[in-house]
PDB file of C-alpha atoms and ligand atoms in Angstrom:
ATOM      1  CA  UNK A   1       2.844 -10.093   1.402  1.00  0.00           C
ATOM      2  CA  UNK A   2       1.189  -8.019  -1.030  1.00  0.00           C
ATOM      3  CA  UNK A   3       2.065  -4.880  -2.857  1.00  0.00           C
ATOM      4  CA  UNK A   4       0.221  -2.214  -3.583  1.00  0.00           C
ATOM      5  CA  UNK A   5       1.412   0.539  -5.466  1.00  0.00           C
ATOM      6  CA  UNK A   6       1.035   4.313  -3.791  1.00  0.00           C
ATOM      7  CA  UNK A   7       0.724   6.770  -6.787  1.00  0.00           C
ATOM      8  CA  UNK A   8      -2.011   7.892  -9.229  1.00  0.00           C
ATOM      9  CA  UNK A   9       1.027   7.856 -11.926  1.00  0.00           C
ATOM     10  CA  UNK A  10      -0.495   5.974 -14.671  1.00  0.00           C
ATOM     11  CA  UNK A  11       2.542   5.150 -16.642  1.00  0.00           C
ATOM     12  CA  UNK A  12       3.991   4.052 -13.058  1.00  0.00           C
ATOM     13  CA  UNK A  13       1.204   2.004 -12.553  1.00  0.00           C
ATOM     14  CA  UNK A  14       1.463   0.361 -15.570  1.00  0.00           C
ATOM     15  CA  UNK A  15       4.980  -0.392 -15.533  1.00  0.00           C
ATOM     16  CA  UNK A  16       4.189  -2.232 -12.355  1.00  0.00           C
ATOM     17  CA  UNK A  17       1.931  -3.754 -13.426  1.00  0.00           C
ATOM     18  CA  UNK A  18       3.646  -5.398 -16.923  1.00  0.00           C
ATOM     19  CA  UNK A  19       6.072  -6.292 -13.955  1.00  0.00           C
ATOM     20  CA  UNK A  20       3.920  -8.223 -12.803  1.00  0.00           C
ATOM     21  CA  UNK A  21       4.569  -7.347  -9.438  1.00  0.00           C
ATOM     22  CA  UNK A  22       1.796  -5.589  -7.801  1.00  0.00           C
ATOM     23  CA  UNK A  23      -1.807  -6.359  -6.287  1.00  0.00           C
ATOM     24  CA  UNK A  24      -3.487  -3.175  -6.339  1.00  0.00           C
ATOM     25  CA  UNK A  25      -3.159   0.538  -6.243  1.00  0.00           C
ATOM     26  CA  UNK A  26      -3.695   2.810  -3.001  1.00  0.00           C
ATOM     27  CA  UNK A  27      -3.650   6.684  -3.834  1.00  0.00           C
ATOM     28  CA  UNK A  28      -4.825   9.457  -1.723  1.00  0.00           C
ATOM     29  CA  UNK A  29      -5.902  13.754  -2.641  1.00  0.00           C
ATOM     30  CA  UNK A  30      -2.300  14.493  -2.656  1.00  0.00           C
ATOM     31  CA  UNK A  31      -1.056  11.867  -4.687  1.00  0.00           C
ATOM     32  CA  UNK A  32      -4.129  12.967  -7.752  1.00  0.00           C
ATOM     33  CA  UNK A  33      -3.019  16.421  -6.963  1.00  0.00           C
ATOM     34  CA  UNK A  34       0.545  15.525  -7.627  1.00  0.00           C
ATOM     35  CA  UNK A  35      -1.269  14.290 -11.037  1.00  0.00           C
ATOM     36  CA  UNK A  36      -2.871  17.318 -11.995  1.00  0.00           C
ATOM     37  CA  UNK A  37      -6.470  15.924 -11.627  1.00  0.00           C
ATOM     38  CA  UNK A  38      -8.877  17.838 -10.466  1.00  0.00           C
ATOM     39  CA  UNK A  39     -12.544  18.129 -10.707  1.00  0.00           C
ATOM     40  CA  UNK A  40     -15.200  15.439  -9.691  1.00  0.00           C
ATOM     41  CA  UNK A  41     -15.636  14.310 -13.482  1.00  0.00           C
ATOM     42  CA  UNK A  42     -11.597  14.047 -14.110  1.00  0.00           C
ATOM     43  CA  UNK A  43     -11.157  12.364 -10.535  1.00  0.00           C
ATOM     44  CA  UNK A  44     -14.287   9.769 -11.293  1.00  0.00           C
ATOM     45  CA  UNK A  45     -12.260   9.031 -15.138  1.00  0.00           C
ATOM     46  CA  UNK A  46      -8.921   8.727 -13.462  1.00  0.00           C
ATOM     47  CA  UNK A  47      -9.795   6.231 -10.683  1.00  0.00           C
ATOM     48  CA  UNK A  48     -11.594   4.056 -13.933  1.00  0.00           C
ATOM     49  CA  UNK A  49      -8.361   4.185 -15.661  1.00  0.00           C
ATOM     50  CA  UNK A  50      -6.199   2.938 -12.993  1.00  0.00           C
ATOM     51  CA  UNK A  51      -8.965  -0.084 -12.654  1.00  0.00           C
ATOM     52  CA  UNK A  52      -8.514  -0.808 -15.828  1.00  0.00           C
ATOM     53  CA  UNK A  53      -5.149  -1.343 -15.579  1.00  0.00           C
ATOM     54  CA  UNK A  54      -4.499  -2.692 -12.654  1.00  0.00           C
ATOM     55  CA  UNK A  55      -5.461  -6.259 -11.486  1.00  0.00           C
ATOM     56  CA  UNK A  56      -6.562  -5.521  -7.481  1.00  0.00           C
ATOM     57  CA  UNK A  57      -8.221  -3.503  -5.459  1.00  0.00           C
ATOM     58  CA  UNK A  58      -8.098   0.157  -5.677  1.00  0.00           C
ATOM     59  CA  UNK A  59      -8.337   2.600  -2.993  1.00  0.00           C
ATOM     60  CA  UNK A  60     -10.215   5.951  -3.423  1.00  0.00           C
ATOM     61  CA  UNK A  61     -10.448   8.674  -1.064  1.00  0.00           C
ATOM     62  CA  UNK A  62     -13.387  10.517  -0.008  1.00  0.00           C
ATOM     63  CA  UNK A  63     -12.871  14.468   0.510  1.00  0.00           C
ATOM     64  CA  UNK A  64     -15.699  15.073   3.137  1.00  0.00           C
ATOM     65  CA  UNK A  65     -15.311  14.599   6.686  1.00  0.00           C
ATOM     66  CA  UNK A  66     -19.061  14.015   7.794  1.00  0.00           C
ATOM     67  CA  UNK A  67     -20.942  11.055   7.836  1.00  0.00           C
ATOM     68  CA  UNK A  68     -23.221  11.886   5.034  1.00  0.00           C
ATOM     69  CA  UNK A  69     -21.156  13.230   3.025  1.00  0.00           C
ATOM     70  CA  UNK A  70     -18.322  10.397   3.240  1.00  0.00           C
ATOM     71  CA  UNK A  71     -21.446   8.212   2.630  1.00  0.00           C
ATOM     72  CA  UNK A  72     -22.546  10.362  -0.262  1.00  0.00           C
ATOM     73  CA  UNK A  73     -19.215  10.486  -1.747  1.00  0.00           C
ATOM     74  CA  UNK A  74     -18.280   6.382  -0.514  1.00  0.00           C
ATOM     75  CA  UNK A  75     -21.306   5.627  -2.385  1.00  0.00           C
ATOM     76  CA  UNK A  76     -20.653   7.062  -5.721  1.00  0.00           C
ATOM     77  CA  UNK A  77     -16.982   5.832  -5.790  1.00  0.00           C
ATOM     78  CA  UNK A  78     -17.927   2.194  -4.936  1.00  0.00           C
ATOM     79  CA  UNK A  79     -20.391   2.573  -8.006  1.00  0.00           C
ATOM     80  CA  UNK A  80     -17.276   3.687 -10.365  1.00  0.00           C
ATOM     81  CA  UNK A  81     -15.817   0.078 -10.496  1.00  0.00           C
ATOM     82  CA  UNK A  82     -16.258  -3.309  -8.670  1.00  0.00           C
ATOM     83  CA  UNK A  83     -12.260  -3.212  -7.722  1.00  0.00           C
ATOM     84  CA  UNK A  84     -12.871   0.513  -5.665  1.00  0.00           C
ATOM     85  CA  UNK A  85     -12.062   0.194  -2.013  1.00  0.00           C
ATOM     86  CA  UNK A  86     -13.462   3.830  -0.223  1.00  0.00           C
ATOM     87  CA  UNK A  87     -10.568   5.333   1.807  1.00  0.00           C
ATOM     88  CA  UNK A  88     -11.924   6.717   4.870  1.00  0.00           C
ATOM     89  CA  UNK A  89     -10.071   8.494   7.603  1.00  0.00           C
ATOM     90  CA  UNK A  90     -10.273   7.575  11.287  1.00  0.00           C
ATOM     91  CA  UNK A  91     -12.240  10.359  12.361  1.00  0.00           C
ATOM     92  CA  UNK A  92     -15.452   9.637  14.371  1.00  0.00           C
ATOM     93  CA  UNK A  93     -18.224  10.396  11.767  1.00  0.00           C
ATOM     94  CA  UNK A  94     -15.821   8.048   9.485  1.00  0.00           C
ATOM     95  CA  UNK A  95     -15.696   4.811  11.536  1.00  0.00           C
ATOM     96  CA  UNK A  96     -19.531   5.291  11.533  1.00  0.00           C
ATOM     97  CA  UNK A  97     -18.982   5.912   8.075  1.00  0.00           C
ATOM     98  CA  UNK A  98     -16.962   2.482   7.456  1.00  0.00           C
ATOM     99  CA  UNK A  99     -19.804   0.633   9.561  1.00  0.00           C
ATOM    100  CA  UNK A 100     -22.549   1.907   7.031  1.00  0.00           C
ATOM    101  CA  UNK A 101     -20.713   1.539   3.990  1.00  0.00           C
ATOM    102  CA  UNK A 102     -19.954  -2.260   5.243  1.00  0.00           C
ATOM    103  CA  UNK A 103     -22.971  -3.048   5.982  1.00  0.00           C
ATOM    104  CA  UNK A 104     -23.681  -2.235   1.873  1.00  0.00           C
ATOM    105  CA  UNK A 105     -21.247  -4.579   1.264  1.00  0.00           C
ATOM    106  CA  UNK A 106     -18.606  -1.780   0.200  1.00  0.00           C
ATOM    107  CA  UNK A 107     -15.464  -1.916   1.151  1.00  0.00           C
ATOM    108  CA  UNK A 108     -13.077   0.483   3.088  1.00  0.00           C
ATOM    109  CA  UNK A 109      -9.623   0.999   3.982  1.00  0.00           C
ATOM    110  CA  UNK A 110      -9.254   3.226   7.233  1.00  0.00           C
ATOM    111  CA  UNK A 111      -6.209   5.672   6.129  1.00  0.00           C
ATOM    112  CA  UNK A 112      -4.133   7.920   9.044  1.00  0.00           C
ATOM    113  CA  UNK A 113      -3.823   5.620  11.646  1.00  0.00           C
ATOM    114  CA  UNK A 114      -0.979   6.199  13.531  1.00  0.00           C
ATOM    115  CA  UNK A 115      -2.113   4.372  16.796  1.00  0.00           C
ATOM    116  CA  UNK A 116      -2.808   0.659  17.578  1.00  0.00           C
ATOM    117  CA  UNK A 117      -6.523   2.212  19.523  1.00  0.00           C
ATOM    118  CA  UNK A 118      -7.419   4.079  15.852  1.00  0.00           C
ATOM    119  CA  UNK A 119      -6.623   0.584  14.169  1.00  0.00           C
ATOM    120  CA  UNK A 120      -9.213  -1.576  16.872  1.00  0.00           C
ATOM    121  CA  UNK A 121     -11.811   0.842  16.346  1.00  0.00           C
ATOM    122  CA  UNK A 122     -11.681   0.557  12.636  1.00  0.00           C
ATOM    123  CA  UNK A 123     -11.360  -2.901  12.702  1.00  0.00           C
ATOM    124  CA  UNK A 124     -14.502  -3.261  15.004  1.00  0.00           C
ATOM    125  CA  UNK A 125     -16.563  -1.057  12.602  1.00  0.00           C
ATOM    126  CA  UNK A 126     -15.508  -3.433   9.525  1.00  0.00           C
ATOM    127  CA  UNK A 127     -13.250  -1.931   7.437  1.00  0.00           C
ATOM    128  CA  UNK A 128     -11.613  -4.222   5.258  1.00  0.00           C
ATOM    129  CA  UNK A 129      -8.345  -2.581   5.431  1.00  0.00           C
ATOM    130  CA  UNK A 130      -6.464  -0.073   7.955  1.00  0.00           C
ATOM    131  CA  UNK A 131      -3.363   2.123   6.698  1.00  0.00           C
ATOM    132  CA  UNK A 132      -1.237   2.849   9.350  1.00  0.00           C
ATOM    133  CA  UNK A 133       1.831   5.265   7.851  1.00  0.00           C
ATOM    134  CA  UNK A 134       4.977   4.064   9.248  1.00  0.00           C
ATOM    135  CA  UNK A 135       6.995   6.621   7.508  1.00  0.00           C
ATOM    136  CA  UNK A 136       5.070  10.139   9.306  1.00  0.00           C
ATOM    137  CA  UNK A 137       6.612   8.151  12.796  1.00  0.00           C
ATOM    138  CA  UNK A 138       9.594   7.901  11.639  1.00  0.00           C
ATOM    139  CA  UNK A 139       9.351  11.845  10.578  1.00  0.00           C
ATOM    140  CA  UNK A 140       8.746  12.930  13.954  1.00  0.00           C
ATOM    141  CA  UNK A 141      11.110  10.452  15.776  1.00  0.00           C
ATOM    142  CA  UNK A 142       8.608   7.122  17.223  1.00  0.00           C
ATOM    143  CA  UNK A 143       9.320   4.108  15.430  1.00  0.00           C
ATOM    144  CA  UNK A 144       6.788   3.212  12.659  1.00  0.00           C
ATOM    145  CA  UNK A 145       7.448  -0.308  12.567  1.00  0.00           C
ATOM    146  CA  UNK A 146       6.545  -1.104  16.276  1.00  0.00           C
ATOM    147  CA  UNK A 147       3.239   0.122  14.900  1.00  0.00           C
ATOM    148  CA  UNK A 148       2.958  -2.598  12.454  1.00  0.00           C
ATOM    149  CA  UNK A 149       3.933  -5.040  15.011  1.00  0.00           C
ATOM    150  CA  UNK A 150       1.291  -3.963  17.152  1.00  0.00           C
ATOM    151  CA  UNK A 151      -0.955  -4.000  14.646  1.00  0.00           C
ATOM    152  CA  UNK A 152      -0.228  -7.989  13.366  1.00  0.00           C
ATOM    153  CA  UNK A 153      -0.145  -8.844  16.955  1.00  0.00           C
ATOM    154  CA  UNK A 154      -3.990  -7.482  18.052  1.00  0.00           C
ATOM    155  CA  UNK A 155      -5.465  -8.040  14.916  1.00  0.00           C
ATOM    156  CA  UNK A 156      -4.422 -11.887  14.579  1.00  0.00           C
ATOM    157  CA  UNK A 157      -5.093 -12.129  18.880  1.00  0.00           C
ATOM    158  CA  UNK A 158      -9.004 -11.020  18.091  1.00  0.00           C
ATOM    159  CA  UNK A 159      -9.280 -12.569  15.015  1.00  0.00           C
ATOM    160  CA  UNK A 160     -10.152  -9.384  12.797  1.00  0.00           C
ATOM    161  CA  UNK A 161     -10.296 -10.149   8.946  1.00  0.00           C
ATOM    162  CA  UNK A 162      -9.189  -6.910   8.593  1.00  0.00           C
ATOM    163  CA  UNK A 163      -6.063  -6.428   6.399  1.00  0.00           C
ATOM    164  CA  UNK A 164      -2.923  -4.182   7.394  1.00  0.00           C
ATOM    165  CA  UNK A 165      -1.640  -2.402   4.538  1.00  0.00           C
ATOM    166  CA  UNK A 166       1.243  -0.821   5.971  1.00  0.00           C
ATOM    167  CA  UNK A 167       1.036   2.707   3.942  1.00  0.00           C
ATOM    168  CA  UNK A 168       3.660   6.048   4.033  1.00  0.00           C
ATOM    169  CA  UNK A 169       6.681   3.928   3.155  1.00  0.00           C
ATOM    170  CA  UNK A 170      10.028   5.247   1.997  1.00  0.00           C
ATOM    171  CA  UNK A 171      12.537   2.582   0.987  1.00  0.00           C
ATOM    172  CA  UNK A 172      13.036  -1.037   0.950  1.00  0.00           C
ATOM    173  CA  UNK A 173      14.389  -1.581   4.083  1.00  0.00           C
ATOM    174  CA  UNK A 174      10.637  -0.701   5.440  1.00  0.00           C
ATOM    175  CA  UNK A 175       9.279  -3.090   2.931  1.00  0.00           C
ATOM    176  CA  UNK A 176      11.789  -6.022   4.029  1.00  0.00           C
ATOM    177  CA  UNK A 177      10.559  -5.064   7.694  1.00  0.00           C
ATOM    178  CA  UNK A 178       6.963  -5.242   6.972  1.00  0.00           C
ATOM    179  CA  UNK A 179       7.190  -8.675   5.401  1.00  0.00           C
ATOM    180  CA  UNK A 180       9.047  -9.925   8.887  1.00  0.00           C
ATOM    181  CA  UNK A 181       6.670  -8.337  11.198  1.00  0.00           C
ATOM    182  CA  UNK A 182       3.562  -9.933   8.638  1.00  0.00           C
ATOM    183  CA  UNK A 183       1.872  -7.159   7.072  1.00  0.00           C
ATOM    184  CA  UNK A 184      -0.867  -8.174   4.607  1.00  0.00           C
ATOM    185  CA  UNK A 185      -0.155  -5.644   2.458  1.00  0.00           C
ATOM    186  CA  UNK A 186       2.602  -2.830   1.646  1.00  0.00           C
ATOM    187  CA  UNK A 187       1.708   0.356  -0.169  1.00  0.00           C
ATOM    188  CA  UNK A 188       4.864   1.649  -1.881  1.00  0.00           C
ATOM    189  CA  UNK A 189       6.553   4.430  -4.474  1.00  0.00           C
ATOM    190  CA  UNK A 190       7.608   2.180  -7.454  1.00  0.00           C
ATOM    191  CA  UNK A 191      11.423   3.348  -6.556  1.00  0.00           C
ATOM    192  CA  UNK A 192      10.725   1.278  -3.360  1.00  0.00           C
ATOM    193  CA  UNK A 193       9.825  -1.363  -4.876  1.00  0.00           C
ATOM    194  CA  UNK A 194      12.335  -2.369  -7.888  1.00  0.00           C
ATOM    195  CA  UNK A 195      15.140  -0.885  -5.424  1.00  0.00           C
ATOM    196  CA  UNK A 196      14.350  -4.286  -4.044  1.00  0.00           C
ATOM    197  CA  UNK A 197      16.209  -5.453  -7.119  1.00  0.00           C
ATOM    198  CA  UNK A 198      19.676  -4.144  -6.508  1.00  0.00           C
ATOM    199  CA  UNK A 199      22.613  -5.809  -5.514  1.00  0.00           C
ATOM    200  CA  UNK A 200      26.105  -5.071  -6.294  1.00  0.00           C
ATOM    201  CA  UNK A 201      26.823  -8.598  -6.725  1.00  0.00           C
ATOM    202  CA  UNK A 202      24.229  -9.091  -9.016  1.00  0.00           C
ATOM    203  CA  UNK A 203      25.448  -5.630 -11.171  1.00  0.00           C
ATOM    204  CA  UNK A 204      29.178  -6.926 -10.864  1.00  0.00           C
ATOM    205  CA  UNK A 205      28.307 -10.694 -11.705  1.00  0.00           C
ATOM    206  CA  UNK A 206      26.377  -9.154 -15.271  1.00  0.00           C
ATOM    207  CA  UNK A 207      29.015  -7.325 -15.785  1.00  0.00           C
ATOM    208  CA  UNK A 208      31.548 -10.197 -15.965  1.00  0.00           C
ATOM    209  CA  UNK A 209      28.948 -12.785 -17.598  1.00  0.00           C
ATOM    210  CA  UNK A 210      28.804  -9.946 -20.541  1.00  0.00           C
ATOM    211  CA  UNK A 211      32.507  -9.102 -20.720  1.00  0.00           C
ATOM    212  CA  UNK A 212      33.353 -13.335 -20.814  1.00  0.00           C
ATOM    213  CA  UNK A 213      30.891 -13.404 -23.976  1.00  0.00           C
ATOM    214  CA  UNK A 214      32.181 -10.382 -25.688  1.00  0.00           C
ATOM    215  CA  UNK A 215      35.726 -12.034 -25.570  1.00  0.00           C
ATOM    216  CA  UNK A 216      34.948 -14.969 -27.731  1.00  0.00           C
ATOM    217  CA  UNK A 217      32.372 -13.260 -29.391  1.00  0.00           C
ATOM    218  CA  UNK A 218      33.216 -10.127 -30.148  1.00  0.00           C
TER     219      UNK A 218
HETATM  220  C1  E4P B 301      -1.341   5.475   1.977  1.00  0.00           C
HETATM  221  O1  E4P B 301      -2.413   5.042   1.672  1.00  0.00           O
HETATM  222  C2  E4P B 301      -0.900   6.854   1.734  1.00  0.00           C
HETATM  223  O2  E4P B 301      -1.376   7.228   0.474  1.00  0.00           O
HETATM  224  C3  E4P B 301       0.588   7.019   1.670  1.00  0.00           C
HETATM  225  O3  E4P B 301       1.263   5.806   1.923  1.00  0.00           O
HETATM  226  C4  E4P B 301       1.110   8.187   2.425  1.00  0.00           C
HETATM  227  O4  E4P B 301       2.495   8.234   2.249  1.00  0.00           O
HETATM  228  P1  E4P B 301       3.352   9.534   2.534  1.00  0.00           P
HETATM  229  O5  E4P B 301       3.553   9.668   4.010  1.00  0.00           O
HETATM  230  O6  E4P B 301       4.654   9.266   1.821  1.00  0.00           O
HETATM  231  O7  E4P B 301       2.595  10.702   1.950  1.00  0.00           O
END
């Protein structure tokens, strides 16, 4: 499974990536707000930057919500850097969106899914990736990971190439789940990520290793 990191946090981003651990970078309006970055020219540098940090593809959303302008918009972020993926959300005027931009040979990743029907229709229209947020069903009580399930299940049955990048997740016990049910891809907060790290056997067994060494050596 990949990993994909979910921020616009630069410094994040390139801890992760000296890690060596991830395979691309999803963000989303919120997470450049969270940033500070506004305005088109800021936005267009930022998105560069991450690209040139990261080795993978990066997703980049579009603001609009009609077909033109999603295309309009798709169209100049695509142009920004060959690693952009156009994030695109499953709206009507967007899956006609993701079958236009496709056909350019510009790739999408169909954010906001939330239902297995949302994730077909995307798929049909070509996008290369859908995000369904596992996380936002958890919030209001259904069970995100059935979701994903569904998802690897109908996708592999019809033989879409269309990756899963299981998005809106909140700790590592997600992430363990998503690499049993076969996700392609999960998008993660770095904290998710190296919390896949810890052990208290691993912390205790240091510990020990250190204190043995210190007695002979002072
Ligand atoms: C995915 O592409 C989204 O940016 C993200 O995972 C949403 O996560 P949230 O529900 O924590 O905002």
């Amino acid at each position: 499974m990949k990993f994909f990191l979910d921020t616009a946090n630069l410094e994040q981003i390139q801890t992760a990536q000296l890690m060596g651990i991830i395979d691309g970078v999803t963000t989303n309006p919120s997470l450049m707000a969270k940033e500070g970055i506004t305005g088109e020219d800021n936005i267009k540098t930022h998105y560069k930057k991450i690209c040139e940090i990261v080795d993978g593809d990066v997703s980049a959303e579009v603001i609009s919500t009609d077909f033109k302008g999603m295309i309009a918009e798709g169209e100049k972020l695509a142009a920004l850097h060959k690693q952009i993926v156009v994030k695109i959300p499953v709206i009507a005027d967007g899956i006609r969106a993701i079958k236009d931009l496709t056909s350019k040979g510009i790739r999408t990743n169909c954010t906001l899914i939330f239902n297995p029907g949302q994730a077909l229709l995307a798929a049909k229209a070509g996008a290369s990736y859908v995000s369904p947020f596992i996380g936002r069903l958890d919030d209001i009580g259904q069970d995100g990971m059935e979701l994903i399930h569904q998802l690897v299940h109908i996708l592999d049955t019809y033989g879409f190439e269309t990756e899963i990048i299981a998005a809106s997740i909140r700790n590592t016990n997600h992430i363990l789940q998503c690499m049993e049910a076969g996700a392609d891809v999960a998008t993660c907060p770095l904290d998710a990520i190296t919390g896949l790290l810890n052990h208290p056997l691993t912390d205790a067994g240091l510990e020990k290793f250190l204190a043995d060494h210190r007695k002979l050596n002072g």
